[in-house]
Amino acid sequence: MRSRFEPDRQLTARMAITMFLLGLLYVAFIAALIVMLKSVVLVVVIAGALLGAQYWYSDRIALYAMRGRLVTPEEQPRLHGVVDRLCASADMPKPRVAVSDMDLPNAFATGRNADHAVVCVTTGLMRRLETEELEGVLAHELSHVAHRDVAVITIASFLGVVAGLIVRFAFYSQLLGGRSQRDQNAAAVFLAVMAVSALVYAISFLLIRALSRYRELAADRAAAMLTAKPSALASALTKVSGDIARIPTQDLRTAQAFNAFFFTPALGSGTAVANLFSTHPTLERRLEALAQLSAELGEPGGEPGRH
């Protein structure tokens, strides 16, 4: 079903280019593994199992890790009311709605498609945001669902996951497998697998991070266009980012594994190098884009971020 979220041609182009490059990388990687491991069955089983688990169970995994639970309209009337209005405006199926009892102010959307999606917000987010700000955050998450971002990123990141698994598999099989040190061919295969896997992981990691940062900007824009209130979304971004910076580091460790799914990463301000590897653009970059959009729309009421 097509939604009323405007198609983003730049996002589509970047996704296509990234997927093409990852596809080439994937073909070379699988070919190398088949030659080096001499087991097509092993490669297919590993690849298929990981892809299937990520694709079909991403919503359950994320909810379990973030201690999220599905809620009814009776339990959370304000939250369901916002989601109902946004889905009606966007002409898209309503996802399942969940709440995570965490003080960390954040939200995420996951699921393999719009019919199997779930949107989850933390109690910390709902407590901190006004209704218009919450609406902007949820519109951002629904944009990810409408544009199938979760499925695209899951599939695109799959190659890196397989590469990481192969590195571990090769390492532990060499460490625990009892191979003779005299077997120079086995040692050469081990080193080759490690080298190829590490290279593939590094390249796919950088490609996915670049795509992820752009999809966040695209989701911000789509949300602002749907609600016609860029300043409310910018205000939510400013509040959430500022409060996350004050959350104790130990409370963020579990959440950081899911940064790619979040509205804003569970991290404080980073260095320029850290930002290069981040799943999200910097707060300044996002606010700048929203300020420009606010000016284009002629939105009354002041600057985004000062709502």
GROMACS .gro file of C-alpha atoms in nm:
model
  307
    1MET     CA    1   0.000   0.000   0.000
    2ARG     CA    2   0.130   0.344  -0.092
    3SER     CA    3   0.128   0.606   0.180
    4ARG     CA    4   0.111   0.983   0.156
    5PHE     CA    5   0.466   1.022   0.275
    6GLU     CA    6   0.629   1.193  -0.021
    7PRO     CA    7   0.869   0.968  -0.214
    8ASP     CA    8   1.229   1.075  -0.161
    9ARG     CA    9   1.413   1.030  -0.492
   10GLN     CA   10   1.752   1.112  -0.343
   11LEU     CA   11   1.696   0.855  -0.071
   12THR     CA   12   1.591   0.597  -0.332
   13ALA     CA   13   1.898   0.673  -0.544
   14ARG     CA   14   2.135   0.646  -0.250
   15MET     CA   15   1.975   0.323  -0.136
   16ALA     CA   16   2.004   0.182  -0.490
   17ILE     CA   17   2.371   0.281  -0.519
   18THR     CA   18   2.453   0.145  -0.174
   19MET     CA   19   2.270  -0.180  -0.238
   20PHE     CA   20   2.447  -0.216  -0.576
   21LEU     CA   21   2.789  -0.167  -0.418
   22LEU     CA   22   2.701  -0.402  -0.134
   23GLY     CA   23   2.576  -0.654  -0.389
   24LEU     CA   24   2.909  -0.650  -0.571
   25LEU     CA   25   3.084  -0.685  -0.239
   26TYR     CA   26   2.852  -0.968  -0.143
   27VAL     CA   27   2.917  -1.163  -0.463
   28ALA     CA   28   3.294  -1.130  -0.422
   29PHE     CA   29   3.274  -1.224  -0.056
   30ILE     CA   30   3.062  -1.535  -0.108
   31ALA     CA   31   3.283  -1.647  -0.396
   32ALA     CA   32   3.591  -1.608  -0.178
   33LEU     CA   33   3.429  -1.801   0.106
   34ILE     CA   34   3.326  -2.087  -0.120
   35VAL     CA   35   3.681  -2.114  -0.255
   36MET     CA   36   3.848  -2.088   0.085
   37LEU     CA   37   3.606  -2.288   0.298
   38LYS     CA   38   3.529  -2.536   0.019
   39SER     CA   39   3.175  -2.563   0.152
   40VAL     CA   40   2.887  -2.405  -0.035
   41VAL     CA   41   2.641  -2.561   0.209
   42LEU     CA   42   2.808  -2.401   0.511
   43VAL     CA   43   2.805  -2.056   0.353
   44VAL     CA   44   2.442  -2.085   0.242
   45VAL     CA   45   2.328  -2.211   0.583
   46ILE     CA   46   2.508  -1.934   0.772
   47ALA     CA   47   2.387  -1.662   0.534
   48GLY     CA   48   2.029  -1.787   0.519
   49ALA     CA   49   1.993  -1.835   0.893
   50LEU     CA   50   2.124  -1.487   0.976
   51LEU     CA   51   1.920  -1.311   0.712
   52GLY     CA   52   1.604  -1.495   0.809
   53ALA     CA   53   1.649  -1.424   1.180
   54GLN     CA   54   1.715  -1.053   1.123
   55TYR     CA   55   1.436  -1.008   0.870
   56TRP     CA   56   1.158  -1.202   1.043
   57TYR     CA   57   1.234  -1.138   1.408
   58SER     CA   58   1.379  -0.785   1.419
   59ASP     CA   59   1.069  -0.651   1.596
   60ARG     CA   60   1.074  -0.919   1.867
   61ILE     CA   61   1.448  -0.890   1.919
   62ALA     CA   62   1.434  -0.511   1.952
   63LEU     CA   63   1.134  -0.515   2.186
   64TYR     CA   64   1.291  -0.780   2.405
   65ALA     CA   65   1.625  -0.600   2.427
   66MET     CA   66   1.462  -0.265   2.506
   67ARG     CA   67   1.210  -0.419   2.748
   68GLY     CA   68   0.922  -0.298   2.533
   69ARG     CA   69   0.564  -0.420   2.568
   70LEU     CA   70   0.266  -0.377   2.340
   71VAL     CA   71   0.001  -0.141   2.479
   72THR     CA   72  -0.368  -0.094   2.405
   73PRO     CA   73  -0.551   0.235   2.339
   74GLU     CA   74  -0.702   0.204   2.687
   75GLU     CA   75  -0.357   0.184   2.845
   76GLN     CA   76  -0.203   0.467   2.640
   77PRO     CA   77  -0.479   0.682   2.488
   78ARG     CA   78  -0.252   0.981   2.416
   79LEU     CA   79   0.008   0.769   2.237
   80HIS     CA   80  -0.246   0.574   2.032
   81GLY     CA   81  -0.431   0.895   1.948
   82VAL     CA   82  -0.118   1.050   1.796
   83VAL     CA   83  -0.038   0.733   1.598
   84ASP     CA   84  -0.400   0.711   1.474
   85ARG     CA   85  -0.394   1.071   1.348
   86LEU     CA   86  -0.060   1.033   1.175
   87CYS     CA   87  -0.152   0.705   1.007
   88ALA     CA   88  -0.477   0.857   0.883
   89SER     CA   89  -0.288   1.158   0.745
   90ALA     CA   90  -0.026   0.936   0.582
   91ASP     CA   91  -0.283   0.683   0.456
   92MET     CA   92  -0.084   0.389   0.590
   93PRO     CA   93  -0.165   0.086   0.807
   94LYS     CA   94  -0.138   0.144   1.179
   95PRO     CA   95   0.161  -0.039   1.330
   96ARG     CA   96   0.155  -0.206   1.668
   97VAL     CA   97   0.230   0.039   1.947
   98ALA     CA   98   0.467  -0.042   2.232
   99VAL     CA   99   0.613   0.130   2.537
  100SER     CA  100   0.948   0.071   2.702
  101ASP     CA  101   0.970   0.153   3.073
  102MET     CA  102   1.301   0.334   3.046
  103ASP     CA  103   1.403   0.684   3.147
  104LEU     CA  104   1.615   0.708   2.831
  105PRO     CA  105   1.413   0.944   2.607
  106ASN     CA  106   1.390   0.776   2.268
  107ALA     CA  107   1.174   0.596   2.014
  108PHE     CA  108   1.224   0.341   1.739
  109ALA     CA  109   1.035   0.161   1.464
  110THR     CA  110   1.112  -0.189   1.348
  111GLY     CA  111   0.953  -0.477   1.159
  112ARG     CA  112   0.995  -0.626   0.814
  113ASN     CA  113   0.717  -0.421   0.648
  114ALA     CA  114   0.428  -0.184   0.718
  115ASP     CA  115   0.191  -0.473   0.801
  116HIS     CA  116   0.431  -0.619   1.058
  117ALA     CA  117   0.575  -0.301   1.204
  118VAL     CA  118   0.592  -0.184   1.563
  119VAL     CA  119   0.659   0.166   1.692
  120CYS     CA  120   0.798   0.186   2.044
  121VAL     CA  121   0.852   0.490   2.266
  122THR     CA  122   1.005   0.508   2.609
  123THR     CA  123   0.827   0.644   2.913
  124GLY     CA  124   1.114   0.891   2.942
  125LEU     CA  125   1.028   1.033   2.601
  126MET     CA  126   0.656   1.067   2.669
  127ARG     CA  127   0.719   1.239   3.000
  128ARG     CA  128   0.950   1.499   2.846
  129LEU     CA  129   0.768   1.594   2.525
  130GLU     CA  130   0.461   1.800   2.450
  131THR     CA  131   0.201   1.638   2.223
  132GLU     CA  132   0.318   1.829   1.911
  133GLU     CA  133   0.676   1.724   1.977
  134LEU     CA  134   0.574   1.362   2.031
  135GLU     CA  135   0.379   1.382   1.706
  136GLY     CA  136   0.694   1.491   1.521
  137VAL     CA  137   0.898   1.203   1.666
  138LEU     CA  138   0.632   0.945   1.579
  139ALA     CA  139   0.595   1.088   1.228
  140HIS     CA  140   0.971   1.041   1.188
  141GLU     CA  141   0.941   0.676   1.293
  142LEU     CA  142   0.639   0.614   1.070
  143SER     CA  143   0.838   0.754   0.779
  144HIS     CA  144   1.096   0.480   0.836
  145VAL     CA  145   0.814   0.225   0.820
  146ALA     CA  146   0.657   0.376   0.506
  147HIS     CA  147   0.990   0.389   0.323
  148ARG     CA  148   1.082   0.033   0.431
  149ASP     CA  149   1.401   0.163   0.588
  150VAL     CA  150   1.416  -0.113   0.847
  151ALA     CA  151   1.406  -0.390   0.586
  152VAL     CA  152   1.657  -0.212   0.361
  153ILE     CA  153   1.906  -0.150   0.640
  154THR     CA  154   1.863  -0.504   0.775
  155ILE     CA  155   1.931  -0.659   0.437
  156ALA     CA  156   2.212  -0.416   0.356
  157SER     CA  157   2.383  -0.475   0.691
  158PHE     CA  158   2.356  -0.850   0.651
  159LEU     CA  159   2.686  -0.879   0.465
  160GLY     CA  160   2.874  -0.708   0.746
  161VAL     CA  161   2.710  -0.939   1.000
  162VAL     CA  162   2.814  -1.246   0.801
  163ALA     CA  163   3.167  -1.110   0.769
  164GLY     CA  164   3.188  -1.056   1.144
  165LEU     CA  165   3.056  -1.407   1.204
  166ILE     CA  166   3.311  -1.561   0.969
  167VAL     CA  167   3.593  -1.377   1.147
  168ARG     CA  168   3.479  -1.526   1.477
  169PHE     CA  169   3.417  -1.869   1.323
  170ALA     CA  170   3.763  -1.879   1.166
  171PHE     CA  171   3.931  -1.754   1.483
  172TYR     CA  172   3.768  -2.003   1.719
  173SER     CA  173   3.795  -2.296   1.480
  174GLN     CA  174   4.168  -2.227   1.450
  175LEU     CA  175   4.201  -2.176   1.824
  176LEU     CA  176   3.998  -2.478   1.934
  177GLY     CA  177   3.997  -2.704   1.633
  178GLY     CA  178   4.322  -2.877   1.710
  179ARG     CA  179   4.476  -2.824   1.367
  180SER     CA  180   4.841  -2.914   1.342
  181GLN     CA  181   5.078  -2.621   1.330
  182ARG     CA  182   5.253  -2.802   1.048
  183ASP     CA  183   4.949  -2.766   0.831
  184GLN     CA  184   5.061  -2.454   0.650
  185ASN     CA  185   4.773  -2.471   0.403
  186ALA     CA  186   4.520  -2.454   0.689
  187ALA     CA  187   4.703  -2.155   0.836
  188ALA     CA  188   4.701  -1.979   0.498
  189VAL     CA  189   4.327  -2.041   0.459
  190PHE     CA  190   4.265  -1.909   0.810
  191LEU     CA  191   4.457  -1.588   0.744
  192ALA     CA  192   4.287  -1.539   0.407
  193VAL     CA  193   3.938  -1.581   0.556
  194MET     CA  194   4.021  -1.339   0.835
  195ALA     CA  195   4.162  -1.080   0.594
  196VAL     CA  196   3.873  -1.097   0.346
  197SER     CA  197   3.611  -1.092   0.620
  198ALA     CA  198   3.770  -0.797   0.796
  199LEU     CA  199   3.792  -0.600   0.470
  200VAL     CA  200   3.432  -0.677   0.377
  201TYR     CA  201   3.312  -0.580   0.724
  202ALA     CA  202   3.501  -0.248   0.714
  203ILE     CA  203   3.368  -0.148   0.371
  204SER     CA  204   3.010  -0.252   0.440
  205PHE     CA  205   3.024  -0.078   0.779
  206LEU     CA  206   3.115   0.256   0.620
  207LEU     CA  207   2.856   0.221   0.342
  208ILE     CA  208   2.577   0.138   0.584
  209ARG     CA  209   2.666   0.426   0.817
  210ALA     CA  210   2.657   0.673   0.527
  211LEU     CA  211   2.318   0.543   0.412
  212SER     CA  212   2.183   0.542   0.767
  213ARG     CA  213   2.275   0.908   0.822
  214TYR     CA  214   2.096   1.013   0.507
  215ARG     CA  215   1.785   0.810   0.585
  216GLU     CA  216   1.760   0.994   0.919
  217LEU     CA  217   1.763   1.329   0.740
  218ALA     CA  218   1.505   1.197   0.494
  219ALA     CA  219   1.283   1.078   0.781
  220ASP     CA  220   1.312   1.419   0.950
  221ARG     CA  221   1.204   1.589   0.630
  222ALA     CA  222   0.916   1.347   0.567
  223ALA     CA  223   0.792   1.390   0.925
  224ALA     CA  224   0.811   1.769   0.906
  225MET     CA  225   0.623   1.772   0.576
  226LEU     CA  226   0.351   1.541   0.710
  227THR     CA  227   0.293   1.741   1.028
  228ALA     CA  228   0.378   2.081   0.871
  229LYS     CA  229   0.559   2.160   1.198
  230PRO     CA  230   0.937   2.138   1.153
  231SER     CA  231   0.989   2.347   1.466
  232ALA     CA  232   0.809   2.092   1.684
  233LEU     CA  233   1.033   1.814   1.556
  234ALA     CA  234   1.341   2.032   1.605
  235SER     CA  235   1.229   2.111   1.959
  236ALA     CA  236   1.191   1.738   2.032
  237LEU     CA  237   1.537   1.672   1.889
  238THR     CA  238   1.692   1.941   2.107
  239LYS     CA  239   1.520   1.816   2.423
  240VAL     CA  240   1.597   1.450   2.362
  241SER     CA  241   1.960   1.501   2.263
  242GLY     CA  242   2.023   1.726   2.563
  243ASP     CA  243   1.865   1.484   2.807
  244ILE     CA  244   2.046   1.180   2.663
  245ALA     CA  245   2.376   1.357   2.726
  246ARG     CA  246   2.286   1.364   3.096
  247ILE     CA  247   2.188   0.996   3.121
  248PRO     CA  248   2.458   0.794   3.307
  249THR     CA  249   2.684   0.608   3.063
  250GLN     CA  250   2.613   0.269   3.215
  251ASP     CA  251   2.241   0.313   3.146
  252LEU     CA  252   2.312   0.366   2.775
  253ARG     CA  253   2.518   0.055   2.705
  254THR     CA  254   2.226  -0.175   2.619
  255ALA     CA  255   2.056   0.091   2.411
  256GLN     CA  256   2.364   0.175   2.203
  257ALA     CA  257   2.341  -0.158   2.022
  258PHE     CA  258   2.015  -0.032   1.869
  259ASN     CA  259   2.133   0.316   1.768
  260ALA     CA  260   2.050   0.253   1.402
  261PHE     CA  261   1.681   0.211   1.491
  262PHE     CA  262   1.649   0.506   1.729
  263PHE     CA  263   1.510   0.855   1.672
  264THR     CA  264   1.841   0.990   1.800
  265PRO     CA  265   2.148   0.789   1.904
  266ALA     CA  266   2.204   0.692   2.265
  267LEU     CA  267   2.533   0.880   2.270
  268GLY     CA  268   2.660   1.220   2.371
  269SER     CA  269   2.842   1.458   2.135
  270GLY     CA  270   3.126   1.286   1.953
  271THR     CA  271   3.443   1.381   1.771
  272ALA     CA  272   3.457   1.436   1.397
  273VAL     CA  273   3.586   1.081   1.351
  274ALA     CA  274   3.309   0.941   1.572
  275ASN     CA  275   3.050   1.132   1.369
  276LEU     CA  276   3.186   0.973   1.051
  277PHE     CA  277   3.102   0.630   1.195
  278SER     CA  278   2.770   0.739   1.348
  279THR     CA  279   2.432   0.603   1.238
  280HIS     CA  280   2.284   0.956   1.268
  281PRO     CA  281   2.381   1.302   1.145
  282THR     CA  282   2.490   1.550   1.408
  283LEU     CA  283   2.222   1.743   1.596
  284GLU     CA  284   2.344   2.064   1.432
  285ARG     CA  285   2.303   1.915   1.083
  286ARG     CA  286   1.949   1.797   1.156
  287LEU     CA  287   1.843   2.129   1.309
  288GLU     CA  288   1.992   2.316   1.015
  289ALA     CA  289   1.790   2.106   0.769
  290LEU     CA  290   1.471   2.158   0.970
  291ALA     CA  291   1.532   2.533   0.993
  292GLN     CA  292   1.565   2.549   0.615
  293LEU     CA  293   1.245   2.349   0.571
  294SER     CA  294   1.063   2.572   0.821
  295ALA     CA  295   1.162   2.875   0.613
  296GLU     CA  296   1.045   2.704   0.293
  297LEU     CA  297   0.708   2.626   0.448
  298GLY     CA  298   0.677   2.975   0.596
  299GLU     CA  299   0.607   2.823   0.935
  300PRO     CA  300   0.507   3.084   1.194
  301GLY     CA  301   0.628   3.074   1.551
  302GLY     CA  302   1.003   3.110   1.550
  303GLU     CA  303   1.316   2.906   1.499
  304PRO     CA  304   1.325   2.527   1.518
  305GLY     CA  305   1.496   2.412   1.833
  306ARG     CA  306   1.350   2.705   2.026
  307HIS     CA  307   0.992   2.587   2.021
   0.00000   0.00000   0.00000
